Amino acid sequence: MKNSNTFKKVISHAKEYGFVFQSSEIYDGLSAVYDYGQNGVELKNNIKKYWWDSMVKLNDNIVGIDSAIFMHPTVWKASGHVGAFNDPLIDNKDSKKRYRADVLIEEHREKILVKINKDVAKAQKRFGDSFDKEQFLTTNGRIIARQKKIDKISERYQKALDNGNLHELKQIIIDYGISCPVSGSKNWTDVRQFNLMFDTRLGSLSEDADVIYLRPETAQGIFVNYLNVQKTGRMRLPFGIAQIGKAFRNEIVARQFIFRMREFEQMEMQFFISPGEEDKWFEFWKEKRIKWHLALGFGNDNYRFHDHEKLAHYASAASDIEFNFPIGFKELEGIHSRGDFDLTQHIKFSGKKIQYFDHKINKSYTPYVIETSIGLDRMFLSVLSMAYTEENIGKNNEKRVVLKIPPALAPIKVAVLPLLKKDGLPETAKKIFNEIKFDFNCQYEEKDSIGRRYRRQDAIGTPFCITIDHQTKIDNTVTLRYRDSMKQERLKINEVQRTISEKVLMKNLLN
Ligand code: GAP
């Protein structure tokens, strides 16, 4: 079972095996900023490729771009981020800790739901097969009262968000006795809005230097390039523009490892469509994206959709794909129906005619947009935490930690290992290594016992090991060892390249 204890183990494993390091660690780190190590960067690149191939390579109506992080400051006025990209913050006067008011309320509501689920589980155990969940939920007094409480909170919360009523957000926190997790007190300040964008200055320290922002989403780089791409690529609606790149947010509740970072990467795709087709394409992309996740084989139960109550300022509908992280179900990807909000705003602020001429109806209009937006770092975390497995093996119940990363995403695909450091075995192993290293990431290792080398490869998720032993010299075969089953089989040297290639293909996931 994956839980907060697993989370701690995943974090320390990520560091110990070169996946993720705290940024500027020798200076005690920088909060919510992380570096990817030698194995982390490979895993990250493979996740990017999995996403990019599924979008750009497999769809002839989706193309990619790579826009700059710095953009004209007016972009962020037009997009609404200067005015509305805020979090409602509240401080506890005793602990001096700062929280997002919306998160405090949502977590409180979630706690009540957990209590309901516990009661249901208990009753289910007590009544066995004769248990009627529906009847229990609708007749049990305690459950009804709790559900009523949730509904009431949701109603007030939604209304407060819709009206931007910060006073009411505070009142909900007071009325439901929500206390500070650190001090336990209910001594709260008023709720204030806090803009999440980082700003800096362009050029030297001249007096008239302009304030510019580090982009808080990659999407605007796509919107401002809509015309460039549409015209130069002669794109016809519906078509998409995809991009992978860094985004920056001055997150206040910045905790939970790489789940919520101040500098992170997004993989976003804006799909431009004719107005009126948004419902159809919203459903289309929801389905397509969940299939992409499920293909990794981490189990359907670990994903769920969550429709937004609090819509971002640009969205007319939004649904999250939530993943069962060791810290619970949390947002992994957002699918947003953005209407013509962004392009219309850019028309207004730039004065440029950003439209599409539809030959079918002989008319120009501003396209609507469906967006898919996934955090690369969160995706990385989902893969790492699902892959992390502890097993007891062998007669002595020895513990092994293995990362069961899907082979196509694994940092190293195959380790080439001479059984001993003598008898010409290293020479044969190096010859094999030098032949296959052009095809996929390989590692050559000859230090320590073969068992210890297998464990090290298990710990970084290498799906295959090739071992060169004395029999290799006799019949030109090697041992192929499988990471997950630990099974071994003999394989002809001249079949190594083809056999491994087939097993690590990105196509195996994309199909
Ligand atoms: N363009 C739309 C947009 O940016 P979002 O829901 O704010 O939408 C999209 O962000 C995705 O980016 C999220 O689902 C999440 O995976 C990732 N993300 C957002 N903030 C993040 C943060 N502070 N750290 C890591 N990932 C983040």
mmCIF file of C-alpha atoms in Angstrom, residues 98-344:
data_model
loop_
_atom_site.group_PDB
_atom_site.id
_atom_site.type_symbol
_atom_site.label_atom_id
_atom_site.label_comp_id
_atom_site.label_asym_id
_atom_site.label_seq_id
_atom_site.Cartn_x
_atom_site.Cartn_y
_atom_site.Cartn_z
ATOM 1 C CA ARG A 98 0.578 31.021 5.919
ATOM 2 C CA TYR A 99 -2.034 28.854 4.201
ATOM 3 C CA ARG A 100 -4.214 28.891 1.135
ATOM 4 C CA ALA A 101 -7.732 29.464 2.442
ATOM 5 C CA ASP A 102 -9.249 27.335 -0.339
ATOM 6 C CA VAL A 103 -6.912 24.444 0.500
ATOM 7 C CA LEU A 104 -7.806 24.602 4.211
ATOM 8 C CA ILE A 105 -11.514 24.376 3.363
ATOM 9 C CA GLU A 106 -11.096 21.616 0.789
ATOM 10 C CA GLU A 107 -8.935 19.573 3.176
ATOM 11 C CA HIS A 108 -11.517 19.970 5.933
ATOM 12 C CA ARG A 109 -14.253 18.743 3.596
ATOM 13 C CA GLU A 110 -12.045 15.821 2.528
ATOM 14 C CA LYS A 111 -11.575 14.839 6.199
ATOM 15 C CA ILE A 112 -15.351 14.543 6.642
ATOM 16 C CA LEU A 113 -15.520 12.410 3.516
ATOM 17 C CA VAL A 114 -12.797 10.142 4.869
ATOM 18 C CA LYS A 115 -14.905 9.647 8.023
ATOM 19 C CA ILE A 116 -17.917 8.667 5.894
ATOM 20 C CA ASN A 117 -15.804 6.189 3.952
ATOM 21 C CA LYS A 118 -14.476 4.695 7.181
ATOM 22 C CA ASP A 119 -18.024 4.177 8.490
ATOM 23 C CA VAL A 120 -18.998 2.520 5.223
ATOM 24 C CA ALA A 121 -15.978 0.214 5.324
ATOM 25 C CA LYS A 122 -16.774 -0.759 8.947
ATOM 26 C CA ALA A 123 -20.415 -1.497 8.128
ATOM 27 C CA GLN A 124 -19.406 -3.470 5.073
ATOM 28 C CA LYS A 125 -17.170 -5.636 7.232
ATOM 29 C CA ARG A 126 -19.914 -6.152 9.800
ATOM 30 C CA PHE A 127 -22.752 -7.020 7.432
ATOM 31 C CA GLY A 128 -20.711 -8.870 4.787
ATOM 32 C CA ASP A 129 -22.518 -9.858 1.585
ATOM 33 C CA SER A 130 -25.859 -8.584 2.809
ATOM 34 C CA PHE A 131 -24.507 -5.004 3.017
ATOM 35 C CA ASP A 132 -26.458 -2.511 0.905
ATOM 36 C CA LYS A 133 -24.219 0.537 0.552
ATOM 37 C CA GLU A 134 -26.845 2.730 -1.054
ATOM 38 C CA GLN A 135 -29.335 2.046 1.756
ATOM 39 C CA PHE A 136 -26.660 2.633 4.412
ATOM 40 C CA LEU A 137 -25.687 5.984 2.909
ATOM 41 C CA THR A 138 -29.281 7.185 2.762
ATOM 42 C CA THR A 139 -30.511 5.939 6.152
ATOM 43 C CA ASN A 140 -27.636 6.080 8.631
ATOM 44 C CA GLY A 141 -28.102 9.193 10.760
ATOM 45 C CA ARG A 142 -24.426 9.953 11.297
ATOM 46 C CA ILE A 143 -23.629 9.627 7.596
ATOM 47 C CA ILE A 144 -26.573 11.830 6.606
ATOM 48 C CA ALA A 145 -25.434 14.543 9.020
ATOM 49 C CA ARG A 146 -21.872 14.409 7.721
ATOM 50 C CA GLN A 147 -22.996 14.499 4.100
ATOM 51 C CA LYS A 148 -25.214 17.498 4.889
ATOM 52 C CA LYS A 149 -22.208 19.245 6.371
ATOM 53 C CA ILE A 150 -20.154 18.569 3.233
ATOM 54 C CA ASP A 151 -22.964 19.845 0.989
ATOM 55 C CA LYS A 152 -23.358 23.001 3.039
ATOM 56 C CA ILE A 153 -19.618 23.727 2.999
ATOM 57 C CA SER A 154 -19.510 23.092 -0.766
ATOM 58 C CA GLU A 155 -22.446 25.421 -1.384
ATOM 59 C CA ARG A 156 -20.964 28.303 0.640
ATOM 60 C CA TYR A 157 -17.466 27.693 -0.672
ATOM 61 C CA GLN A 158 -18.572 27.671 -4.306
ATOM 62 C CA LYS A 159 -20.547 30.857 -3.855
ATOM 63 C CA ALA A 160 -17.624 32.581 -2.146
ATOM 64 C CA LEU A 161 -15.294 31.585 -4.974
ATOM 65 C CA ASP A 162 -17.750 32.671 -7.657
ATOM 66 C CA ASN A 163 -18.135 36.080 -6.027
ATOM 67 C CA GLY A 164 -14.479 36.427 -5.025
ATOM 68 C CA ASN A 165 -15.778 36.911 -1.483
ATOM 69 C CA LEU A 166 -12.663 36.671 0.716
ATOM 70 C CA HIS A 167 -14.596 37.613 3.859
ATOM 71 C CA GLU A 168 -16.889 34.618 3.384
ATOM 72 C CA LEU A 169 -13.889 32.293 2.861
ATOM 73 C CA LYS A 170 -12.602 33.352 6.270
ATOM 74 C CA GLN A 171 -16.078 32.967 7.757
ATOM 75 C CA ILE A 172 -16.288 29.355 6.528
ATOM 76 C CA ILE A 173 -12.944 28.634 8.201
ATOM 77 C CA ILE A 174 -14.232 30.172 11.455
ATOM 78 C CA ASP A 175 -17.705 28.578 11.310
ATOM 79 C CA TYR A 176 -16.366 25.073 10.779
ATOM 80 C CA GLY A 177 -13.686 25.445 13.447
ATOM 81 C CA ILE A 178 -10.817 24.823 11.067
ATOM 82 C CA SER A 179 -7.601 25.107 13.035
ATOM 83 C CA CYS A 180 -3.964 25.622 12.141
ATOM 84 C CA PRO A 181 -2.264 22.222 11.661
ATOM 85 C CA VAL A 182 0.843 23.605 13.407
ATOM 86 C CA SER A 183 -0.426 25.644 16.396
ATOM 87 C CA GLY A 184 -3.868 24.044 16.622
ATOM 88 C CA SER A 185 -5.318 27.532 17.123
ATOM 89 C CA LYS A 186 -8.174 29.246 15.282
ATOM 90 C CA ASN A 187 -6.595 32.673 15.517
ATOM 91 C CA TRP A 188 -6.723 33.716 11.837
ATOM 92 C CA THR A 189 -5.940 36.909 9.915
ATOM 93 C CA ASP A 190 -8.208 38.112 7.116
ATOM 94 C CA VAL A 191 -7.926 36.389 3.739
ATOM 95 C CA ARG A 192 -5.874 38.313 1.150
ATOM 96 C CA GLN A 193 -5.164 37.755 -2.516
ATOM 97 C CA PHE A 194 -1.558 37.008 -3.467
ATOM 98 C CA ASN A 195 -0.297 37.041 -7.074
ATOM 99 C CA LEU A 196 1.721 33.969 -7.996
ATOM 100 C CA MET A 197 3.891 35.438 -10.741
ATOM 101 C CA PHE A 198 7.600 36.105 -10.279
ATOM 102 C CA ASP A 199 8.755 39.349 -11.778
ATOM 103 C CA THR A 200 12.149 40.603 -12.814
ATOM 104 C CA ARG A 201 13.637 43.418 -14.901
ATOM 105 C CA LEU A 202 14.605 43.405 -18.530
ATOM 106 C CA GLY A 203 17.951 44.850 -19.544
ATOM 107 C CA SER A 204 20.486 46.535 -17.293
ATOM 108 C CA LEU A 205 19.618 48.467 -14.170
ATOM 109 C CA SER A 206 18.433 51.469 -16.173
ATOM 110 C CA GLU A 207 15.709 53.575 -14.641
ATOM 111 C CA ASP A 208 13.174 52.787 -17.313
ATOM 112 C CA ALA A 209 13.772 49.053 -17.297
ATOM 113 C CA ASP A 210 10.496 47.230 -17.739
ATOM 114 C CA VAL A 211 9.150 44.713 -15.277
ATOM 115 C CA ILE A 212 8.733 41.378 -16.966
ATOM 116 C CA TYR A 213 7.399 38.090 -15.640
ATOM 117 C CA LEU A 214 8.639 34.551 -15.585
ATOM 118 C CA ARG A 215 5.827 32.738 -17.356
ATOM 119 C CA PRO A 216 3.400 31.004 -14.972
ATOM 120 C CA GLU A 217 2.149 28.722 -17.788
ATOM 121 C CA THR A 218 3.547 27.771 -21.197
ATOM 122 C CA ALA A 219 0.136 28.180 -22.849
ATOM 123 C CA GLN A 220 0.491 31.900 -23.608
ATOM 124 C CA GLY A 221 3.564 31.189 -25.757
ATOM 125 C CA ILE A 222 1.243 29.077 -27.887
ATOM 126 C CA PHE A 223 -1.552 31.663 -28.072
ATOM 127 C CA VAL A 224 0.737 34.484 -29.196
ATOM 128 C CA ASN A 225 2.150 32.186 -31.879
ATOM 129 C CA TYR A 226 -1.243 30.963 -33.066
ATOM 130 C CA LEU A 227 -1.181 33.042 -36.273
ATOM 131 C CA ASN A 228 2.480 32.273 -37.020
ATOM 132 C CA VAL A 229 1.915 28.546 -36.827
ATOM 133 C CA GLN A 230 -1.484 28.543 -38.522
ATOM 134 C CA LYS A 231 -0.223 30.524 -41.493
ATOM 135 C CA THR A 232 3.270 29.008 -41.922
ATOM 136 C CA GLY A 233 1.978 25.485 -41.306
ATOM 137 C CA ARG A 234 -1.172 26.107 -43.387
ATOM 138 C CA MET A 235 -3.122 24.497 -40.562
ATOM 139 C CA ARG A 236 -6.843 23.922 -40.835
ATOM 140 C CA LEU A 237 -9.153 23.685 -37.822
ATOM 141 C CA PRO A 238 -9.240 21.586 -35.771
ATOM 142 C CA PHE A 239 -5.514 21.623 -35.066
ATOM 143 C CA GLY A 240 -3.249 21.660 -32.037
ATOM 144 C CA ILE A 241 -0.013 23.293 -30.924
ATOM 145 C CA ALA A 242 2.023 21.479 -28.281
ATOM 146 C CA GLN A 243 4.844 22.698 -26.117
ATOM 147 C CA ILE A 244 7.021 21.460 -23.257
ATOM 148 C CA GLY A 245 8.741 24.034 -21.110
ATOM 149 C CA LYS A 246 9.452 25.637 -17.774
ATOM 150 C CA ALA A 247 6.870 27.580 -15.797
ATOM 151 C CA PHE A 248 7.312 29.512 -12.556
ATOM 152 C CA ARG A 249 4.915 30.188 -9.706
ATOM 153 C CA ASN A 250 5.587 31.755 -6.340
ATOM 154 C CA GLU A 251 3.688 28.996 -4.561
ATOM 155 C CA ILE A 252 2.999 29.750 -0.931
ATOM 156 C CA VAL A 253 2.054 26.269 0.114
ATOM 157 C CA ALA A 254 5.210 24.852 -1.416
ATOM 158 C CA ARG A 255 5.754 21.438 0.066
ATOM 159 C CA GLN A 256 5.430 17.797 -0.853
ATOM 160 C CA PHE A 257 8.660 17.365 -2.788
ATOM 161 C CA ILE A 258 8.287 17.811 -6.554
ATOM 162 C CA PHE A 259 4.481 17.842 -6.364
ATOM 163 C CA ARG A 260 4.317 21.612 -5.893
ATOM 164 C CA MET A 261 7.376 23.504 -7.029
ATOM 165 C CA ARG A 262 8.254 27.119 -7.713
ATOM 166 C CA GLU A 263 10.072 26.216 -10.920
ATOM 167 C CA PHE A 264 8.540 23.320 -12.821
ATOM 168 C CA GLU A 265 7.839 22.026 -16.296
ATOM 169 C CA GLN A 266 4.568 21.777 -18.140
ATOM 170 C CA MET A 267 3.533 19.776 -21.195
ATOM 171 C CA GLU A 268 0.665 21.703 -22.721
ATOM 172 C CA MET A 269 -1.351 21.385 -25.895
ATOM 173 C CA GLN A 270 -3.862 23.954 -27.137
ATOM 174 C CA PHE A 271 -6.366 22.463 -29.561
ATOM 175 C CA PHE A 272 -8.008 25.121 -31.755
ATOM 176 C CA ILE A 273 -11.561 24.350 -32.860
ATOM 177 C CA SER A 274 -14.641 25.957 -34.371
ATOM 178 C CA PRO A 275 -16.971 27.642 -31.841
ATOM 179 C CA GLY A 276 -19.803 25.327 -30.850
ATOM 180 C CA GLU A 277 -17.642 22.183 -30.976
ATOM 181 C CA GLU A 278 -16.166 22.641 -27.513
ATOM 182 C CA ASP A 279 -18.252 19.998 -25.711
ATOM 183 C CA LYS A 280 -17.375 17.323 -28.249
ATOM 184 C CA TRP A 281 -13.626 18.062 -28.180
ATOM 185 C CA PHE A 282 -13.561 18.478 -24.384
ATOM 186 C CA GLU A 283 -14.881 14.913 -24.037
ATOM 187 C CA PHE A 284 -12.557 13.701 -26.801
ATOM 188 C CA TRP A 285 -9.441 15.004 -25.022
ATOM 189 C CA LYS A 286 -10.567 13.785 -21.618
ATOM 190 C CA GLU A 287 -10.832 10.278 -23.028
ATOM 191 C CA LYS A 288 -7.602 10.481 -25.013
ATOM 192 C CA ARG A 289 -5.594 11.732 -22.064
ATOM 193 C CA ILE A 290 -6.857 9.161 -19.580
ATOM 194 C CA LYS A 291 -5.953 6.410 -22.074
ATOM 195 C CA TRP A 292 -2.414 7.817 -22.262
ATOM 196 C CA HIS A 293 -2.120 7.504 -18.483
ATOM 197 C CA LEU A 294 -3.713 4.074 -18.260
ATOM 198 C CA ALA A 295 -1.322 2.654 -20.880
ATOM 199 C CA LEU A 296 1.433 2.811 -18.253
ATOM 200 C CA GLY A 297 -0.263 -0.055 -16.445
ATOM 201 C CA PHE A 298 -0.358 1.496 -12.968
ATOM 202 C CA GLY A 299 -3.988 0.411 -12.499
ATOM 203 C CA ASN A 300 -7.265 2.101 -13.432
ATOM 204 C CA ASP A 301 -8.196 2.588 -9.766
ATOM 205 C CA ASN A 302 -5.320 5.005 -9.325
ATOM 206 C CA TYR A 303 -6.872 7.621 -11.595
ATOM 207 C CA ARG A 304 -10.084 9.600 -11.356
ATOM 208 C CA PHE A 305 -11.626 12.660 -12.954
ATOM 209 C CA HIS A 306 -12.470 15.661 -10.824
ATOM 210 C CA ASP A 307 -14.582 18.442 -12.274
ATOM 211 C CA HIS A 308 -13.536 21.875 -11.039
ATOM 212 C CA GLU A 309 -15.639 23.942 -8.685
ATOM 213 C CA LYS A 310 -13.130 26.775 -8.715
ATOM 214 C CA LEU A 311 -12.577 27.597 -12.382
ATOM 215 C CA ALA A 312 -9.418 29.438 -13.420
ATOM 216 C CA HIS A 313 -10.127 32.907 -14.774
ATOM 217 C CA TYR A 314 -9.773 31.680 -18.386
ATOM 218 C CA ALA A 315 -11.810 28.461 -18.235
ATOM 219 C CA SER A 316 -15.472 27.790 -18.958
ATOM 220 C CA ALA A 317 -15.183 24.121 -17.999
ATOM 221 C CA ALA A 318 -12.352 22.157 -16.448
ATOM 222 C CA SER A 319 -11.698 18.618 -15.391
ATOM 223 C CA ASP A 320 -8.625 17.273 -13.626
ATOM 224 C CA ILE A 321 -7.155 13.857 -13.967
ATOM 225 C CA GLU A 322 -6.267 13.055 -10.381
ATOM 226 C CA PHE A 323 -3.710 10.425 -9.487
ATOM 227 C CA ASN A 324 -3.413 8.383 -6.337
ATOM 228 C CA PHE A 325 -0.090 9.785 -5.137
ATOM 229 C CA PRO A 326 1.292 8.446 -1.832
ATOM 230 C CA ILE A 327 -0.099 11.704 -0.364
ATOM 231 C CA GLY A 328 -3.589 10.887 -1.676
ATOM 232 C CA PHE A 329 -5.547 11.649 -4.833
ATOM 233 C CA LYS A 330 -4.215 14.917 -6.283
ATOM 234 C CA GLU A 331 -4.288 16.790 -9.574
ATOM 235 C CA LEU A 332 -1.921 15.441 -12.193
ATOM 236 C CA GLU A 333 -3.335 16.969 -15.361
ATOM 237 C CA GLY A 334 -5.955 19.565 -16.252
ATOM 238 C CA ILE A 335 -8.218 19.557 -19.295
ATOM 239 C CA HIS A 336 -9.730 22.987 -19.832
ATOM 240 C CA SER A 337 -12.290 24.434 -22.168
ATOM 241 C CA ARG A 338 -10.873 27.965 -22.621
ATOM 242 C CA GLY A 339 -13.388 29.186 -25.214
ATOM 243 C CA ASP A 340 -12.033 32.158 -27.177
ATOM 244 C CA PHE A 341 -10.921 33.908 -23.974
ATOM 245 C CA ASP A 342 -7.183 34.039 -24.668
ATOM 246 C CA LEU A 343 -7.206 34.872 -28.377
ATOM 247 C CA THR A 344 -9.902 37.520 -27.865
#
